[in-house]
mmCIF file with all atom_site columns, C-alpha atoms in Angstrom:
data_model
loop_
_atom_site.group_PDB
_atom_site.id
_atom_site.type_symbol
_atom_site.label_atom_id
_atom_site.label_alt_id
_atom_site.label_comp_id
_atom_site.label_asym_id
_atom_site.label_entity_id
_atom_site.label_seq_id
_atom_site.pdbx_PDB_ins_code
_atom_site.Cartn_x
_atom_site.Cartn_y
_atom_site.Cartn_z
_atom_site.occupancy
_atom_site.B_iso_or_equiv
_atom_site.pdbx_formal_charge
_atom_site.auth_seq_id
_atom_site.auth_comp_id
_atom_site.auth_asym_id
_atom_site.auth_atom_id
_atom_site.pdbx_PDB_model_num
ATOM 1   C CA . MET T 1 1   ? 168.074 -61.532  -19.313 1.00 0.00 ? 778 MET T CA 1
ATOM 2   C CA . PRO T 1 2   ? 169.932 -62.829  -16.162 1.00 0.00 ? 779 PRO T CA 1
ATOM 3   C CA . TYR T 1 3   ? 169.346 -61.186  -12.979 1.00 0.00 ? 780 TYR T CA 1
ATOM 4   C CA . ASN T 1 4   ? 171.800 -58.920  -11.695 1.00 0.00 ? 781 ASN T CA 1
ATOM 5   C CA . PRO T 1 5   ? 174.673 -61.020  -9.926  1.00 0.00 ? 782 PRO T CA 1
ATOM 6   C CA . THR T 1 6   ? 174.582 -58.588  -7.024  1.00 0.00 ? 783 THR T CA 1
ATOM 7   C CA . LEU T 1 7   ? 170.875 -59.313  -6.450  1.00 0.00 ? 784 LEU T CA 1
ATOM 8   C CA . VAL T 1 8   ? 171.196 -63.274  -6.431  1.00 0.00 ? 785 VAL T CA 1
ATOM 9   C CA . GLN T 1 9   ? 174.394 -63.916  -4.826  1.00 0.00 ? 786 GLN T CA 1
ATOM 10  C CA . PRO T 1 10  ? 173.115 -63.774  -1.113  1.00 0.00 ? 787 PRO T CA 1
ATOM 11  C CA . MET T 1 11  ? 170.600 -66.476  -2.253  1.00 0.00 ? 788 MET T CA 1
ATOM 12  C CA . LYS T 1 12  ? 173.498 -68.570  -3.877  1.00 0.00 ? 789 LYS T CA 1
ATOM 13  C CA . ASP T 1 13  ? 175.629 -68.122  -0.587  1.00 0.00 ? 790 ASP T CA 1
ATOM 14  C CA . GLU T 1 14  ? 172.584 -69.304  1.434   1.00 0.00 ? 791 GLU T CA 1
ATOM 15  C CA . VAL T 1 15  ? 173.077 -72.478  -0.269  1.00 0.00 ? 792 VAL T CA 1
ATOM 16  C CA . THR T 1 16  ? 176.794 -72.835  -0.928  1.00 0.00 ? 793 THR T CA 1
ATOM 17  C CA . ARG T 1 17  ? 177.641 -72.338  2.660   1.00 0.00 ? 794 ARG T CA 1
ATOM 18  C CA . LEU T 1 18  ? 175.832 -75.650  3.382   1.00 0.00 ? 795 LEU T CA 1
ATOM 19  C CA . GLY T 1 19  ? 178.198 -77.351  1.484   1.00 0.00 ? 796 GLY T CA 1
ATOM 20  C CA . VAL T 1 20  ? 176.260 -77.616  -2.017  1.00 0.00 ? 797 VAL T CA 1
ATOM 21  C CA . LYS T 1 21  ? 178.578 -77.033  -4.709  1.00 0.00 ? 798 LYS T CA 1
ATOM 22  C CA . GLU T 1 22  ? 177.547 -74.430  -7.267  1.00 0.00 ? 799 GLU T CA 1
ATOM 23  C CA . LEU T 1 23  ? 177.273 -75.272  -11.223 1.00 0.00 ? 800 LEU T CA 1
ATOM 24  C CA . THR T 1 24  ? 177.441 -72.386  -13.354 1.00 0.00 ? 801 THR T CA 1
ATOM 25  C CA . SER T 1 25  ? 178.278 -73.763  -16.557 1.00 0.00 ? 802 SER T CA 1
ATOM 26  C CA . VAL T 1 26  ? 177.513 -76.622  -19.086 1.00 0.00 ? 803 VAL T CA 1
ATOM 27  C CA . THR T 1 27  ? 180.908 -78.113  -18.594 1.00 0.00 ? 804 THR T CA 1
ATOM 28  C CA . GLU T 1 28  ? 180.602 -78.133  -14.855 1.00 0.00 ? 805 GLU T CA 1
ATOM 29  C CA . VAL T 1 29  ? 177.144 -79.681  -15.062 1.00 0.00 ? 806 VAL T CA 1
ATOM 30  C CA . ASP T 1 30  ? 178.317 -82.649  -17.323 1.00 0.00 ? 807 ASP T CA 1
ATOM 31  C CA . ALA T 1 31  ? 181.141 -83.225  -15.111 1.00 0.00 ? 808 ALA T CA 1
ATOM 32  C CA . ALA T 1 32  ? 178.931 -83.283  -12.082 1.00 0.00 ? 809 ALA T CA 1
ATOM 33  C CA . LEU T 1 33  ? 176.122 -85.378  -13.463 1.00 0.00 ? 810 LEU T CA 1
ATOM 34  C CA . GLY T 1 34  ? 178.003 -87.303  -16.264 1.00 0.00 ? 811 GLY T CA 1
ATOM 35  C CA . ASP T 1 35  ? 179.033 -89.995  -13.868 1.00 0.00 ? 812 ASP T CA 1
ATOM 36  C CA . PRO T 1 36  ? 175.613 -91.716  -12.994 1.00 0.00 ? 813 PRO T CA 1
ATOM 37  C CA . ARG T 1 37  ? 177.219 -93.783  -9.960  1.00 0.00 ? 814 ARG T CA 1
ATOM 38  C CA . GLY T 1 38  ? 175.844 -93.304  -6.736  1.00 0.00 ? 815 GLY T CA 1
ATOM 39  C CA . THR T 1 39  ? 173.367 -90.669  -5.356  1.00 0.00 ? 816 THR T CA 1
ATOM 40  C CA . THR T 1 40  ? 173.283 -87.260  -6.521  1.00 0.00 ? 817 THR T CA 1
ATOM 41  C CA . PHE T 1 41  ? 171.150 -84.024  -5.303  1.00 0.00 ? 818 PHE T CA 1
ATOM 42  C CA . VAL T 1 42  ? 170.597 -81.013  -7.469  1.00 0.00 ? 819 VAL T CA 1
ATOM 43  C CA . PHE T 1 43  ? 168.687 -78.053  -5.914  1.00 0.00 ? 820 PHE T CA 1
ATOM 44  C CA . VAL T 1 44  ? 167.591 -75.652  -8.599  1.00 0.00 ? 821 VAL T CA 1
ATOM 45  C CA . ASN T 1 45  ? 167.792 -72.512  -6.546  1.00 0.00 ? 822 ASN T CA 1
ATOM 46  C CA . SER T 1 46  ? 165.512 -69.288  -7.708  1.00 0.00 ? 823 SER T CA 1
ATOM 47  C CA . VAL T 1 47  ? 164.695 -65.504  -6.978  1.00 0.00 ? 824 VAL T CA 1
ATOM 48  C CA . CYS T 1 48  ? 161.130 -66.218  -6.337  1.00 0.00 ? 825 CYS T CA 1
ATOM 49  C CA . GLY T 1 49  ? 160.378 -65.317  -2.639  1.00 0.00 ? 826 GLY T CA 1
ATOM 50  C CA . CYS T 1 50  ? 156.941 -67.340  -2.671  1.00 0.00 ? 827 CYS T CA 1
ATOM 51  C CA . ALA T 1 51  ? 158.664 -70.519  -2.986  1.00 0.00 ? 828 ALA T CA 1
ATOM 52  C CA . ALA T 1 52  ? 162.467 -70.414  -2.596  1.00 0.00 ? 829 ALA T CA 1
ATOM 53  C CA . GLY T 1 53  ? 161.931 -68.222  0.485   1.00 0.00 ? 830 GLY T CA 1
ATOM 54  C CA . ALA T 1 54  ? 161.041 -71.744  2.097   1.00 0.00 ? 831 ALA T CA 1
ATOM 55  C CA . ALA T 1 55  ? 163.090 -73.825  -0.116  1.00 0.00 ? 832 ALA T CA 1
ATOM 56  C CA . ARG T 1 56  ? 166.470 -72.590  1.090   1.00 0.00 ? 833 ARG T CA 1
ATOM 57  C CA . PRO T 1 57  ? 165.777 -72.886  4.802   1.00 0.00 ? 834 PRO T CA 1
ATOM 58  C CA . ALA T 1 58  ? 164.190 -76.334  4.005   1.00 0.00 ? 835 ALA T CA 1
ATOM 59  C CA . LEU T 1 59  ? 167.538 -77.313  2.372   1.00 0.00 ? 836 LEU T CA 1
ATOM 60  C CA . ALA T 1 60  ? 169.433 -76.092  5.419   1.00 0.00 ? 837 ALA T CA 1
ATOM 61  C CA . LYS T 1 61  ? 167.402 -78.079  7.673   1.00 0.00 ? 838 LYS T CA 1
ATOM 62  C CA . ALA T 1 62  ? 167.319 -81.293  5.695   1.00 0.00 ? 839 ALA T CA 1
ATOM 63  C CA . LEU T 1 63  ? 171.278 -81.235  5.238   1.00 0.00 ? 840 LEU T CA 1
ATOM 64  C CA . GLN T 1 64  ? 171.546 -81.625  8.973   1.00 0.00 ? 841 GLN T CA 1
ATOM 65  C CA . HIS T 1 65  ? 170.029 -85.098  8.316   1.00 0.00 ? 842 HIS T CA 1
ATOM 66  C CA . PRO T 1 66  ? 172.519 -88.060  9.129   1.00 0.00 ? 843 PRO T CA 1
ATOM 67  C CA . VAL T 1 67  ? 171.713 -89.688  5.862   1.00 0.00 ? 844 VAL T CA 1
ATOM 68  C CA . LEU T 1 68  ? 172.688 -87.595  2.573   1.00 0.00 ? 845 LEU T CA 1
ATOM 69  C CA . PRO T 1 69  ? 173.455 -88.118  -0.876  1.00 0.00 ? 846 PRO T CA 1
ATOM 70  C CA . ASN T 1 70  ? 177.120 -88.729  -2.193  1.00 0.00 ? 847 ASN T CA 1
ATOM 71  C CA . GLU T 1 71  ? 177.226 -85.604  -4.076  1.00 0.00 ? 848 GLU T CA 1
ATOM 72  C CA . MET T 1 72  ? 175.119 -82.186  -3.850  1.00 0.00 ? 849 MET T CA 1
ATOM 73  C CA . TYR T 1 73  ? 174.852 -79.590  -6.390  1.00 0.00 ? 850 TYR T CA 1
ATOM 74  C CA . THR T 1 74  ? 172.880 -76.240  -7.060  1.00 0.00 ? 851 THR T CA 1
ATOM 75  C CA . VAL T 1 75  ? 172.163 -74.388  -9.935  1.00 0.00 ? 852 VAL T CA 1
ATOM 76  C CA . PHE T 1 76  ? 170.357 -70.994  -10.169 1.00 0.00 ? 853 PHE T CA 1
ATOM 77  C CA . ALA T 1 77  ? 167.361 -70.560  -12.441 1.00 0.00 ? 854 ALA T CA 1
ATOM 78  C CA . GLY T 1 78  ? 167.351 -67.357  -14.362 1.00 0.00 ? 855 GLY T CA 1
ATOM 79  C CA . GLN T 1 79  ? 170.795 -66.495  -13.613 1.00 0.00 ? 856 GLN T CA 1
ATOM 80  C CA . ASP T 1 80  ? 173.138 -69.428  -14.774 1.00 0.00 ? 857 ASP T CA 1
ATOM 81  C CA . VAL T 1 81  ? 170.844 -69.969  -17.756 1.00 0.00 ? 858 VAL T CA 1
ATOM 82  C CA . ASP T 1 82  ? 172.936 -72.835  -19.662 1.00 0.00 ? 859 ASP T CA 1
ATOM 83  C CA . ALA T 1 83  ? 173.903 -74.524  -16.545 1.00 0.00 ? 860 ALA T CA 1
ATOM 84  C CA . VAL T 1 84  ? 170.170 -74.744  -15.529 1.00 0.00 ? 861 VAL T CA 1
ATOM 85  C CA . ALA T 1 85  ? 169.261 -75.976  -19.038 1.00 0.00 ? 862 ALA T CA 1
ATOM 86  C CA . ARG T 1 86  ? 172.041 -78.679  -19.010 1.00 0.00 ? 863 ARG T CA 1
ATOM 87  C CA . ALA T 1 87  ? 170.977 -79.601  -15.537 1.00 0.00 ? 864 ALA T CA 1
ATOM 88  C CA . ARG T 1 88  ? 167.331 -80.013  -16.612 1.00 0.00 ? 865 ARG T CA 1
ATOM 89  C CA . SER T 1 89  ? 168.397 -82.150  -19.584 1.00 0.00 ? 866 SER T CA 1
ATOM 90  C CA . TYR T 1 90  ? 169.299 -84.845  -17.247 1.00 0.00 ? 867 TYR T CA 1
ATOM 91  C CA . CYS T 1 91  ? 165.776 -85.062  -16.007 1.00 0.00 ? 868 CYS T CA 1
ATOM 92  C CA . SER T 1 92  ? 164.003 -84.164  -19.205 1.00 0.00 ? 869 SER T CA 1
ATOM 93  C CA . GLU T 1 93  ? 160.833 -86.247  -18.363 1.00 0.00 ? 870 GLU T CA 1
ATOM 94  C CA . PHE T 1 94  ? 160.052 -83.655  -15.731 1.00 0.00 ? 871 PHE T CA 1
ATOM 95  C CA . GLN T 1 95  ? 158.917 -80.030  -16.679 1.00 0.00 ? 872 GLN T CA 1
ATOM 96  C CA . PRO T 1 96  ? 161.006 -77.262  -15.601 1.00 0.00 ? 873 PRO T CA 1
ATOM 97  C CA . SER T 1 97  ? 160.373 -75.846  -12.223 1.00 0.00 ? 874 SER T CA 1
ATOM 98  C CA . SER T 1 98  ? 162.195 -73.617  -9.721  1.00 0.00 ? 875 SER T CA 1
ATOM 99  C CA . PRO T 1 99  ? 162.769 -73.840  -7.283  1.00 0.00 ? 876 PRO T CA 1
ATOM 100 C CA . SER T 1 100 ? 162.871 -77.557  -7.219  1.00 0.00 ? 877 SER T CA 1
ATOM 101 C CA . PHE T 1 101 ? 164.804 -80.502  -5.810  1.00 0.00 ? 878 PHE T CA 1
ATOM 102 C CA . VAL T 1 102 ? 166.197 -83.479  -7.644  1.00 0.00 ? 879 VAL T CA 1
ATOM 103 C CA . LEU T 1 103 ? 167.673 -86.798  -6.348  1.00 0.00 ? 880 LEU T CA 1
ATOM 104 C CA . PHE T 1 104 ? 169.202 -89.062  -8.858  1.00 0.00 ? 881 PHE T CA 1
ATOM 105 C CA . ARG T 1 105 ? 170.459 -92.575  -8.035  1.00 0.00 ? 882 ARG T CA 1
ATOM 106 C CA . ASP T 1 106 ? 172.634 -94.218  -10.609 1.00 0.00 ? 883 ASP T CA 1
ATOM 107 C CA . GLY T 1 107 ? 171.720 -91.581  -13.112 1.00 0.00 ? 884 GLY T CA 1
ATOM 108 C CA . GLU T 1 108 ? 167.932 -92.075  -12.721 1.00 0.00 ? 885 GLU T CA 1
ATOM 109 C CA . VAL T 1 109 ? 165.658 -89.469  -10.940 1.00 0.00 ? 886 VAL T CA 1
ATOM 110 C CA . VAL T 1 110 ? 164.168 -91.364  -7.728  1.00 0.00 ? 887 VAL T CA 1
ATOM 111 C CA . HIS T 1 111 ? 162.662 -88.395  -6.232  1.00 0.00 ? 888 HIS T CA 1
ATOM 112 C CA . PHE T 1 112 ? 161.558 -84.737  -7.641  1.00 0.00 ? 889 PHE T CA 1
ATOM 113 C CA . ILE T 1 113 ? 160.068 -81.935  -5.591  1.00 0.00 ? 890 ILE T CA 1
ATOM 114 C CA . HIS T 1 114 ? 158.263 -79.481  -7.824  1.00 0.00 ? 891 HIS T CA 1
ATOM 115 C CA . ARG T 1 115 ? 157.765 -75.729  -7.173  1.00 0.00 ? 892 ARG T CA 1
ATOM 116 C CA . HIS T 1 116 ? 154.161 -76.415  -6.555  1.00 0.00 ? 893 HIS T CA 1
ATOM 117 C CA . GLN T 1 117 ? 155.172 -78.741  -3.627  1.00 0.00 ? 894 GLN T CA 1
ATOM 118 C CA . VAL T 1 118 ? 157.124 -76.003  -2.007  1.00 0.00 ? 895 VAL T CA 1
ATOM 119 C CA . GLU T 1 119 ? 154.644 -73.200  -2.352  1.00 0.00 ? 896 GLU T CA 1
ATOM 120 C CA . GLY T 1 120 ? 152.990 -72.433  0.867   1.00 0.00 ? 897 GLY T CA 1
ATOM 121 C CA . GLN T 1 121 ? 154.588 -75.287  2.803   1.00 0.00 ? 898 GLN T CA 1
ATOM 122 C CA . SER T 1 122 ? 156.729 -74.700  5.912   1.00 0.00 ? 899 SER T CA 1
ATOM 123 C CA . PRO T 1 123 ? 160.595 -75.157  5.670   1.00 0.00 ? 900 PRO T CA 1
ATOM 124 C CA . GLU T 1 124 ? 160.028 -78.183  8.213   1.00 0.00 ? 901 GLU T CA 1
ATOM 125 C CA . ARG T 1 125 ? 157.557 -79.920  6.040   1.00 0.00 ? 902 ARG T CA 1
ATOM 126 C CA . ILE T 1 126 ? 159.496 -79.605  2.858   1.00 0.00 ? 903 ILE T CA 1
ATOM 127 C CA . ALA T 1 127 ? 162.754 -80.861  4.907   1.00 0.00 ? 904 ALA T CA 1
ATOM 128 C CA . ALA T 1 128 ? 160.861 -83.766  5.925   1.00 0.00 ? 905 ALA T CA 1
ATOM 129 C CA . ASN T 1 129 ? 159.887 -84.560  2.374   1.00 0.00 ? 906 ASN T CA 1
ATOM 130 C CA . LEU T 1 130 ? 163.674 -84.408  1.549   1.00 0.00 ? 907 LEU T CA 1
ATOM 131 C CA . THR T 1 131 ? 164.734 -86.390  4.321   1.00 0.00 ? 908 THR T CA 1
ATOM 132 C CA . ALA T 1 132 ? 162.413 -89.223  3.860   1.00 0.00 ? 909 ALA T CA 1
ATOM 133 C CA . ALA T 1 133 ? 163.885 -89.241  0.122   1.00 0.00 ? 910 ALA T CA 1
ATOM 134 C CA . PHE T 1 134 ? 167.392 -89.364  1.676   1.00 0.00 ? 911 PHE T CA 1
ATOM 135 C CA . ASP T 1 135 ? 166.604 -92.300  3.801   1.00 0.00 ? 912 ASP T CA 1
ATOM 136 C CA . LYS T 1 136 ? 164.802 -94.193  1.227   1.00 0.00 ? 913 LYS T CA 1
ATOM 137 C CA . TYR T 1 137 ? 167.597 -93.909  -1.657  1.00 0.00 ? 914 TYR T CA 1
ATOM 138 C CA . CYS T 1 138 ? 170.684 -92.831  0.045   1.00 0.00 ? 915 CYS T CA 1
ATOM 139 C CA . THR T 1 139 ? 171.334 -95.802  2.229   1.00 0.00 ? 916 THR T CA 1
ATOM 140 C CA . ILE T 1 140 ? 173.153 -98.781  0.844   1.00 0.00 ? 917 ILE T CA 1
ATOM 141 C CA . SER T 1 141 ? 171.162 -102.122 0.816   1.00 0.00 ? 918 SER T CA 1
ATOM 142 C CA . VAL T 1 142 ? 173.142 -105.100 1.958   1.00 0.00 ? 919 VAL T CA 1
ATOM 143 C CA . MET Y 2 1   ? 159.120 -47.455  3.529   1.00 0.00 ? 149 MET Y CA 1
ATOM 144 C CA . SER Y 2 2   ? 160.482 -50.695  2.754   1.00 0.00 ? 150 SER Y CA 1
ATOM 145 C CA . PHE Y 2 3   ? 159.597 -52.821  -0.597  1.00 0.00 ? 151 PHE Y CA 1
ATOM 146 C CA . VAL Y 2 4   ? 157.211 -55.712  0.188   1.00 0.00 ? 152 VAL Y CA 1
ATOM 147 C CA . PRO Y 2 5   ? 156.768 -57.859  -2.766  1.00 0.00 ? 153 PRO Y CA 1
ATOM 148 C CA . HIS Y 2 6   ? 153.405 -58.988  -4.080  1.00 0.00 ? 154 HIS Y CA 1
ATOM 149 C CA . GLN Y 2 7   ? 151.684 -56.577  -1.658  1.00 0.00 ? 155 GLN Y CA 1
ATOM 150 C CA . ASN Y 2 8   ? 148.051 -56.053  -2.188  1.00 0.00 ? 156 ASN Y CA 1
ATOM 151 C CA . ARG Y 2 9   ? 147.809 -59.298  -4.672  1.00 0.00 ? 157 ARG Y CA 1
ATOM 152 C CA . HIS Y 2 10  ? 145.317 -62.050  -4.396  1.00 0.00 ? 158 HIS Y CA 1
ATOM 153 C CA . GLU Y 2 11  ? 146.243 -64.619  -1.662  1.00 0.00 ? 159 GLU Y CA 1
ATOM 154 C CA . LEU Y 2 12  ? 147.277 -67.245  -4.215  1.00 0.00 ? 160 LEU Y CA 1
ATOM 155 C CA . HIS Y 2 13  ? 149.526 -65.045  -6.124  1.00 0.00 ? 161 HIS Y CA 1
ATOM 156 C CA . GLY Y 2 14  ? 152.359 -67.037  -7.388  1.00 0.00 ? 162 GLY Y CA 1
ATOM 157 C CA . ILE Y 2 15  ? 150.863 -70.232  -6.406  1.00 0.00 ? 163 ILE Y CA 1
ATOM 158 C CA . THR Y 2 16  ? 150.189 -72.957  -8.730  1.00 0.00 ? 164 THR Y CA 1
ATOM 159 C CA . VAL Y 2 17  ? 146.761 -73.631  -8.859  1.00 0.00 ? 165 VAL Y CA 1
ATOM 160 C CA . VAL Y 2 18  ? 143.992 -75.649  -10.629 1.00 0.00 ? 166 VAL Y CA 1
ATOM 161 C CA . VAL Y 2 19  ? 141.220 -73.684  -12.236 1.00 0.00 ? 167 VAL Y CA 1
ATOM 162 C CA . THR Y 2 20  ? 138.306 -75.563  -13.000 1.00 0.00 ? 168 THR Y CA 1
ATOM 163 C CA . THR Y 2 21  ? 135.717 -74.407  -15.920 1.00 0.00 ? 169 THR Y CA 1
ATOM 164 C CA . PRO Y 2 22  ? 132.891 -76.468  -17.523 1.00 0.00 ? 170 PRO Y CA 1
ATOM 165 C CA . ALA Y 2 23  ? 134.970 -76.632  -20.649 1.00 0.00 ? 171 ALA Y CA 1
ATOM 166 C CA . ARG Y 2 24  ? 138.438 -77.041  -19.407 1.00 0.00 ? 172 ARG Y CA 1
ATOM 167 C CA . LEU Y 2 25  ? 140.647 -77.448  -16.457 1.00 0.00 ? 173 LEU Y CA 1
ATOM 168 C CA . PHE Y 2 26  ? 143.730 -75.170  -16.267 1.00 0.00 ? 174 PHE Y CA 1
ATOM 169 C CA . VAL Y 2 27  ? 146.806 -75.385  -14.254 1.00 0.00 ? 175 VAL Y CA 1
ATOM 170 C CA . GLY Y 2 28  ? 149.330 -72.492  -13.669 1.00 0.00 ? 176 GLY Y CA 1
ATOM 171 C CA . ARG Y 2 29  ? 150.571 -69.880  -11.503 1.00 0.00 ? 177 ARG Y CA 1
ATOM 172 C CA . LEU Y 2 30  ? 148.098 -67.628  -10.455 1.00 0.00 ? 178 LEU Y CA 1
ATOM 173 C CA . ASP Y 2 31  ? 148.804 -64.024  -11.299 1.00 0.00 ? 179 ASP Y CA 1
ATOM 174 C CA . THR Y 2 32  ? 145.515 -61.933  -10.725 1.00 0.00 ? 180 THR Y CA 1
ATOM 175 C CA . ALA Y 2 33  ? 141.972 -62.748  -10.093 1.00 0.00 ? 181 ALA Y CA 1
ATOM 176 C CA . ASP Y 2 34  ? 139.180 -60.120  -10.150 1.00 0.00 ? 182 ASP Y CA 1
ATOM 177 C CA . ALA Y 2 35  ? 135.618 -59.651  -11.218 1.00 0.00 ? 183 ALA Y CA 1
ATOM 178 C CA . CYS Y 2 36  ? 136.524 -60.033  -14.896 1.00 0.00 ? 184 CYS Y CA 1
ATOM 179 C CA . ALA Y 2 37  ? 139.230 -62.693  -15.197 1.00 0.00 ? 185 ALA Y CA 1
ATOM 180 C CA . VAL Y 2 38  ? 141.581 -65.114  -13.585 1.00 0.00 ? 186 VAL Y CA 1
ATOM 181 C CA . THR Y 2 39  ? 145.093 -64.726  -15.102 1.00 0.00 ? 187 THR Y CA 1
ATOM 182 C CA . LEU Y 2 40  ? 147.490 -67.616  -15.019 1.00 0.00 ? 188 LEU Y CA 1
ATOM 183 C CA . LYS Y 2 41  ? 151.139 -67.576  -16.054 1.00 0.00 ? 189 LYS Y CA 1
ATOM 184 C CA . ASP Y 2 42  ? 153.204 -70.528  -17.442 1.00 0.00 ? 190 ASP Y CA 1
ATOM 185 C CA . ALA Y 2 43  ? 149.948 -72.391  -17.695 1.00 0.00 ? 191 ALA Y CA 1
ATOM 186 C CA . GLY Y 2 44  ? 148.813 -75.571  -19.392 1.00 0.00 ? 192 GLY Y CA 1
ATOM 187 C CA . TYR Y 2 45  ? 145.637 -77.406  -19.626 1.00 0.00 ? 193 TYR Y CA 1
ATOM 188 C CA . HIS Y 2 46  ? 143.660 -80.556  -19.806 1.00 0.00 ? 194 HIS Y CA 1
ATOM 189 C CA . ASP Y 2 47  ? 143.151 -81.478  -23.386 1.00 0.00 ? 195 ASP Y CA 1
ATOM 190 C CA . ASP Y 2 48  ? 140.727 -84.566  -23.317 1.00 0.00 ? 196 ASP Y CA 1
ATOM 191 C CA . SER Y 2 49  ? 143.390 -87.017  -24.509 1.00 0.00 ? 197 SER Y CA 1
ATOM 192 C CA . ASP Y 2 50  ? 142.773 -88.406  -20.860 1.00 0.00 ? 198 ASP Y CA 1
ATOM 193 C CA . THR Y 2 51  ? 140.714 -88.012  -17.879 1.00 0.00 ? 199 THR Y CA 1
ATOM 194 C CA . ARG Y 2 52  ? 141.126 -84.744  -15.727 1.00 0.00 ? 200 ARG Y CA 1
ATOM 195 C CA . GLN Y 2 53  ? 142.041 -87.025  -12.948 1.00 0.00 ? 201 GLN Y CA 1
ATOM 196 C CA . GLU Y 2 54  ? 144.881 -88.545  -14.814 1.00 0.00 ? 202 GLU Y CA 1
ATOM 197 C CA . TYR Y 2 55  ? 145.964 -85.121  -16.008 1.00 0.00 ? 203 TYR Y CA 1
ATOM 198 C CA . LEU Y 2 56  ? 146.161 -83.821  -12.434 1.00 0.00 ? 204 LEU Y CA 1
ATOM 199 C CA . ALA Y 2 57  ? 148.252 -86.770  -11.286 1.00 0.00 ? 205 ALA Y CA 1
ATOM 200 C CA . ARG Y 2 58  ? 150.547 -86.411  -14.363 1.00 0.00 ? 206 ARG Y CA 1
ATOM 201 C CA . THR Y 2 59  ? 151.071 -82.710  -13.855 1.00 0.00 ? 207 THR Y CA 1
ATOM 202 C CA . ALA Y 2 60  ? 151.797 -83.272  -10.036 1.00 0.00 ? 208 ALA Y CA 1
ATOM 203 C CA . LYS Y 2 61  ? 154.329 -85.704  -10.793 1.00 0.00 ? 209 LYS Y CA 1
ATOM 204 C CA . TYR Y 2 62  ? 156.057 -84.340  -13.529 1.00 0.00 ? 210 TYR Y CA 1
ATOM 205 C CA . GLY Y 2 63  ? 154.986 -80.798  -13.334 1.00 0.00 ? 211 GLY Y CA 1
ATOM 206 C CA . VAL Y 2 64  ? 153.091 -78.408  -15.325 1.00 0.00 ? 212 VAL Y CA 1
ATOM 207 C CA . LYS Y 2 65  ? 153.320 -78.503  -19.153 1.00 0.00 ? 213 LYS Y CA 1
ATOM 208 C CA . ARG Y 2 66  ? 153.482 -74.815  -20.102 1.00 0.00 ? 214 ARG Y CA 1
ATOM 209 C CA . LEU Y 2 67  ? 151.377 -74.363  -23.023 1.00 0.00 ? 215 LEU Y CA 1
ATOM 210 C CA . SER Y 2 68  ? 150.871 -70.577  -22.863 1.00 0.00 ? 216 SER Y CA 1
ATOM 211 C CA . ALA Y 2 69  ? 152.677 -67.911  -21.135 1.00 0.00 ? 217 ALA Y CA 1
ATOM 212 C CA . VAL Y 2 70  ? 149.691 -66.178  -20.008 1.00 0.00 ? 218 VAL Y CA 1
ATOM 213 C CA . ILE Y 2 71  ? 146.148 -67.535  -19.979 1.00 0.00 ? 219 ILE Y CA 1
ATOM 214 C CA . GLU Y 2 72  ? 143.073 -65.487  -19.031 1.00 0.00 ? 220 GLU Y CA 1
ATOM 215 C CA . ILE Y 2 73  ? 139.979 -67.237  -17.920 1.00 0.00 ? 221 ILE Y CA 1
ATOM 216 C CA . PRO Y 2 74  ? 136.722 -65.198  -17.915 1.00 0.00 ? 222 PRO Y CA 1
ATOM 217 C CA . THR Y 2 75  ? 135.577 -65.217  -13.962 1.00 0.00 ? 223 THR Y CA 1
ATOM 218 C CA . ASP Y 2 76  ? 131.973 -66.097  -14.600 1.00 0.00 ? 224 ASP Y CA 1
ATOM 219 C CA . SER Y 2 77  ? 132.908 -69.404  -15.897 1.00 0.00 ? 225 SER Y CA 1
ATOM 220 C CA . VAL Y 2 78  ? 135.286 -70.215  -13.148 1.00 0.00 ? 226 VAL Y CA 1
ATOM 221 C CA . GLN Y 2 79  ? 133.766 -73.111  -11.153 1.00 0.00 ? 227 GLN Y CA 1
ATOM 222 C CA . GLY Y 2 80  ? 136.824 -73.307  -8.561  1.00 0.00 ? 228 GLY Y CA 1
ATOM 223 C CA . ILE Y 2 81  ? 140.279 -72.569  -7.603  1.00 0.00 ? 229 ILE Y CA 1
ATOM 224 C CA . GLU Y 2 82  ? 142.344 -74.527  -5.666  1.00 0.00 ? 230 GLU Y CA 1
ATOM 225 C CA . ARG Y 2 83  ? 146.165 -75.259  -5.062  1.00 0.00 ? 231 ARG Y CA 1
ATOM 226 C CA . LEU Y 2 84  ? 147.484 -77.984  -7.175  1.00 0.00 ? 232 LEU Y CA 1
ATOM 227 C CA . HIS Y 2 85  ? 149.212 -79.519  -4.112  1.00 0.00 ? 233 HIS Y CA 1
ATOM 228 C CA . GLN Y 2 86  ? 145.791 -79.768  -2.491  1.00 0.00 ? 234 GLN Y CA 1
ATOM 229 C CA . ALA Y 2 87  ? 143.803 -80.977  -5.606  1.00 0.00 ? 235 ALA Y CA 1
ATOM 230 C CA . GLN Y 2 88  ? 146.284 -83.912  -5.458  1.00 0.00 ? 236 GLN Y CA 1
ATOM 231 C CA . GLU Y 2 89  ? 145.885 -84.767  -1.763  1.00 0.00 ? 237 GLU Y CA 1
#
């Protein structure tokens, strides 16, 4: 059963206010992830305070970086269940994990940060992991 | 009094850990650990199809393949508990 929308809305707002577009339906996910061109970032948000409590501030720090993916999306685990399942289908070789961060380049997963890589980490350390991936995969090679 | 989540829980409560026993290696989110049992949620385990190190490396990269919602491991068989993140460092 999904969470009470009132409970999760502040956690969603914490991400969407950063300019990350929320996907709440299968149609929206397919429209966002169906075109594999360029770099696309997906944050699987979640209620869990142990990990998501650090993941969201980490994302905020990482998105201040000068190099960013072309597109940035978020889905909310345990709330927008169909959208999350669809988003996970685009990286099905990876086990479900929330919170988690996924970076696609031309439709291929090039960087995946699992929950276990978030647990107990500082937002600064998680952000450094993210920005290193942005630097590695989101710059155009000439 | 305000609500404090996970109050009075084990220090690794909610953390993805590796539990080592003579028979098996388990990976999952630690729920409780006491004199009787270590309880993991959304857990998987090494099934001897590869080495323990290969299993841990695969799990660290691709995530925990959930084989059971809850696994209880007798405490007297536990040789060690460490974070999956640290087990890979």
